[in-house]
């Protein structure tokens, strides 16, 4: 094996190139991602790298060396140490006080500086850096680059009169990795396609089926819901946001055959009575084979939630199969939900919600690790071991003028890989409630099957 190849494989082990699906700053999707910064953390590799780079260059031409911040700074330093060519440093931004210098170090006008860069893509950032050095009266004739992504940068700079020396190209690197069995033909093809300037097609990742979910979602409530979904060919949960017992029971008679669960806000039922409201509701749940989901969105300390869950007028713990809970009060606050499944609120469907990415990440950590939690309410993908419940689904509207935002079943199954859709007004406000429920059931099931 030649030594340059061996050297590259040593570098590769530091994780400098990753293959997969990456979105670049430009928004373009790339089949690989390069980050050479880890090279500086291995002194032997950094020293060898400096020597490989120096070997390619007409060293007598250079009075100075300068690295483009930040990744190339340690590389330029190492090259300076190995070659005794003095180093200058370019700031990313001029100091806001004092000398406002952009270039630090000892230099004089008329000197020629070798520019060092880690990766060259379009060459645009180098084109911005070069004048900043030239403005100090220093000339730049040569640029040395560790990896050329082969996206036109080298050619562009050469056309402007600069000599560009590159140690590795992405094609060369792919060949080495393919030879070593570290890269599949399919990936190489995708990379070549990308380098030719084509929009790369990635295999659409398939969502996993309810049958497969049964194997990974062990919570008994998750199991029940999945079995019902498969049996009834439905992923529909109706949100019964009506305000009297009569309306509630009438609604359930119509939608019961089509749903996997009925979601209630039991505290909006003005004539709530556990015998009149809950007993018939439980009978209907048994008759039509669906679960009862109380959307209480608990959001307090464990002790208070425990009381809200089991005491008061509603005695939720007596009848609900599953409840929703915020995770804002932390992991331990969820311990009180015994004999019930918890669906954690991970993000919300309303405009201006505070459930940003950082919140969601923390919330998901709690949800996947807490044994009482088997699912999440969210508007984004969540880990496969949780069941995803998505409200804000409507076939006719895009919003309600009060902050609610709607998506279609097709969208939430394809984009979010949801497991269950939650539909409220789209059904209970419809002129023909039963027909609407059937429509949403069919739309939801078709969307699920299309997303497989
Ligand atoms: O983020 C959320 C979470 C929930 S649980 N957004 C929501 O809309 N919900 C609930 O889903 C909401 O409380 C309501 O009961 C239902 C949506 O009703 P719709 O009439 O807008 O479909």
mmCIF file with all atom_site columns, N, CA and C in Angstrom, residues 218-227 291 321-322 339-343 374 387:
data_model
loop_
_atom_site.group_PDB
_atom_site.id
_atom_site.type_symbol
_atom_site.label_atom_id
_atom_site.label_alt_id
_atom_site.label_comp_id
_atom_site.label_asym_id
_atom_site.label_entity_id
_atom_site.label_seq_id
_atom_site.pdbx_PDB_ins_code
_atom_site.Cartn_x
_atom_site.Cartn_y
_atom_site.Cartn_z
_atom_site.occupancy
_atom_site.B_iso_or_equiv
_atom_site.pdbx_formal_charge
_atom_site.auth_seq_id
_atom_site.auth_comp_id
_atom_site.auth_asym_id
_atom_site.auth_atom_id
_atom_site.pdbx_PDB_model_num
ATOM 1  N N  . UNK A 1 218 ? -43.253 -1.794 24.039 1.00 0.00 ? 218 UNK A N  1
ATOM 2  C CA . UNK A 1 218 ? -43.669 -2.872 24.939 1.00 0.00 ? 218 UNK A CA 1
ATOM 3  C C  . UNK A 1 218 ? -44.793 -2.498 25.895 1.00 0.00 ? 218 UNK A C  1
ATOM 4  N N  . UNK A 1 219 ? -44.997 -1.214 26.119 1.00 0.00 ? 219 UNK A N  1
ATOM 5  C CA . UNK A 1 219 ? -46.004 -0.791 27.093 1.00 0.00 ? 219 UNK A CA 1
ATOM 6  C C  . UNK A 1 219 ? -47.356 -1.414 26.736 1.00 0.00 ? 219 UNK A C  1
ATOM 7  N N  . UNK A 1 220 ? -48.099 -1.875 27.758 1.00 0.00 ? 220 UNK A N  1
ATOM 8  C CA . UNK A 1 220 ? -49.336 -2.609 27.464 1.00 0.00 ? 220 UNK A CA 1
ATOM 9  C C  . UNK A 1 220 ? -50.350 -1.741 26.722 1.00 0.00 ? 220 UNK A C  1
ATOM 10 N N  . UNK A 1 221 ? -50.384 -0.446 27.000 1.00 0.00 ? 221 UNK A N  1
ATOM 11 C CA . UNK A 1 221 ? -51.345 0.425  26.307 1.00 0.00 ? 221 UNK A CA 1
ATOM 12 C C  . UNK A 1 221 ? -50.941 0.607  24.842 1.00 0.00 ? 221 UNK A C  1
ATOM 13 N N  . UNK A 1 222 ? -49.641 0.693  24.602 1.00 0.00 ? 222 UNK A N  1
ATOM 14 C CA . UNK A 1 222 ? -49.157 0.789  23.218 1.00 0.00 ? 222 UNK A CA 1
ATOM 15 C C  . UNK A 1 222 ? -49.570 -0.470 22.459 1.00 0.00 ? 222 UNK A C  1
ATOM 16 N N  . UNK A 1 223 ? -49.405 -1.607 23.103 1.00 0.00 ? 223 UNK A N  1
ATOM 17 C CA . UNK A 1 223 ? -49.757 -2.875 22.475 1.00 0.00 ? 223 UNK A CA 1
ATOM 18 C C  . UNK A 1 223 ? -51.249 -2.913 22.136 1.00 0.00 ? 223 UNK A C  1
ATOM 19 N N  . UNK A 1 224 ? -52.066 -2.471 23.100 1.00 0.00 ? 224 UNK A N  1
ATOM 20 C CA . UNK A 1 224 ? -53.526 -2.488 22.864 1.00 0.00 ? 224 UNK A CA 1
ATOM 21 C C  . UNK A 1 224 ? -53.886 -1.590 21.683 1.00 0.00 ? 224 UNK A C  1
ATOM 22 N N  . UNK A 1 225 ? -53.320 -0.374 21.685 1.00 0.00 ? 225 UNK A N  1
ATOM 23 C CA . UNK A 1 225 ? -53.645 0.578  20.609 1.00 0.00 ? 225 UNK A CA 1
ATOM 24 C C  . UNK A 1 225 ? -53.243 0.024  19.243 1.00 0.00 ? 225 UNK A C  1
ATOM 25 N N  . UNK A 1 226 ? -52.056 -0.563 19.186 1.00 0.00 ? 226 UNK A N  1
ATOM 26 C CA . UNK A 1 226 ? -51.563 -1.089 17.905 1.00 0.00 ? 226 UNK A CA 1
ATOM 27 C C  . UNK A 1 226 ? -52.421 -2.252 17.426 1.00 0.00 ? 226 UNK A C  1
ATOM 28 N N  . UNK A 1 227 ? -52.823 -3.113 18.376 1.00 0.00 ? 227 UNK A N  1
ATOM 29 C CA . UNK A 1 227 ? -53.694 -4.227 17.981 1.00 0.00 ? 227 UNK A CA 1
ATOM 30 C C  . UNK A 1 227 ? -55.027 -3.708 17.439 1.00 0.00 ? 227 UNK A C  1
ATOM 31 N N  . UNK A 1 291 ? -59.954 2.870  22.995 1.00 0.00 ? 291 UNK A N  1
ATOM 32 C CA . UNK A 1 291 ? -59.441 3.259  24.314 1.00 0.00 ? 291 UNK A CA 1
ATOM 33 C C  . UNK A 1 291 ? -59.849 4.681  24.653 1.00 0.00 ? 291 UNK A C  1
ATOM 34 N N  . UNK A 1 321 ? -57.591 5.075  29.872 1.00 0.00 ? 321 UNK A N  1
ATOM 35 C CA . UNK A 1 321 ? -56.547 4.109  29.518 1.00 0.00 ? 321 UNK A CA 1
ATOM 36 C C  . UNK A 1 321 ? -55.214 4.808  29.312 1.00 0.00 ? 321 UNK A C  1
ATOM 37 N N  . UNK A 1 322 ? -55.305 6.041  28.803 1.00 0.00 ? 322 UNK A N  1
ATOM 38 C CA . UNK A 1 322 ? -54.090 6.808  28.592 1.00 0.00 ? 322 UNK A CA 1
ATOM 39 C C  . UNK A 1 322 ? -54.355 8.278  28.862 1.00 0.00 ? 322 UNK A C  1
ATOM 40 N N  . UNK A 1 339 ? -50.821 2.426  36.300 1.00 0.00 ? 339 UNK A N  1
ATOM 41 C CA . UNK A 1 339 ? -51.941 1.720  35.636 1.00 0.00 ? 339 UNK A CA 1
ATOM 42 C C  . UNK A 1 339 ? -52.569 2.513  34.495 1.00 0.00 ? 339 UNK A C  1
ATOM 43 N N  . UNK A 1 340 ? -51.764 3.286  33.834 1.00 0.00 ? 340 UNK A N  1
ATOM 44 C CA . UNK A 1 340 ? -52.250 4.072  32.710 1.00 0.00 ? 340 UNK A CA 1
ATOM 45 C C  . UNK A 1 340 ? -51.054 4.279  31.784 1.00 0.00 ? 340 UNK A C  1
ATOM 46 N N  . UNK A 1 341 ? -51.307 4.559  30.526 1.00 0.00 ? 341 UNK A N  1
ATOM 47 C CA . UNK A 1 341 ? -50.200 4.891  29.634 1.00 0.00 ? 341 UNK A CA 1
ATOM 48 C C  . UNK A 1 341 ? -50.082 6.398  29.519 1.00 0.00 ? 341 UNK A C  1
ATOM 49 N N  . UNK A 1 342 ? -48.878 6.893  29.473 1.00 0.00 ? 342 UNK A N  1
ATOM 50 C CA . UNK A 1 342 ? -48.701 8.355  29.364 1.00 0.00 ? 342 UNK A CA 1
ATOM 51 C C  . UNK A 1 342 ? -48.195 8.709  27.972 1.00 0.00 ? 342 UNK A C  1
ATOM 52 N N  . UNK A 1 343 ? -48.857 9.710  27.399 1.00 0.00 ? 343 UNK A N  1
ATOM 53 C CA . UNK A 1 343 ? -48.382 10.281 26.141 1.00 0.00 ? 343 UNK A CA 1
ATOM 54 C C  . UNK A 1 343 ? -47.835 11.664 26.479 1.00 0.00 ? 343 UNK A C  1
ATOM 55 N N  . UNK A 1 374 ? -45.311 5.947  26.807 1.00 0.00 ? 374 UNK A N  1
ATOM 56 C CA . UNK A 1 374 ? -45.180 5.085  25.621 1.00 0.00 ? 374 UNK A CA 1
ATOM 57 C C  . UNK A 1 374 ? -45.336 5.866  24.323 1.00 0.00 ? 374 UNK A C  1
ATOM 58 N N  . UNK A 1 387 ? -44.749 5.903  20.338 1.00 0.00 ? 387 UNK A N  1
ATOM 59 C CA . UNK A 1 387 ? -45.811 6.080  19.346 1.00 0.00 ? 387 UNK A CA 1
ATOM 60 C C  . UNK A 1 387 ? -46.057 7.580  19.207 1.00 0.00 ? 387 UNK A C  1
#
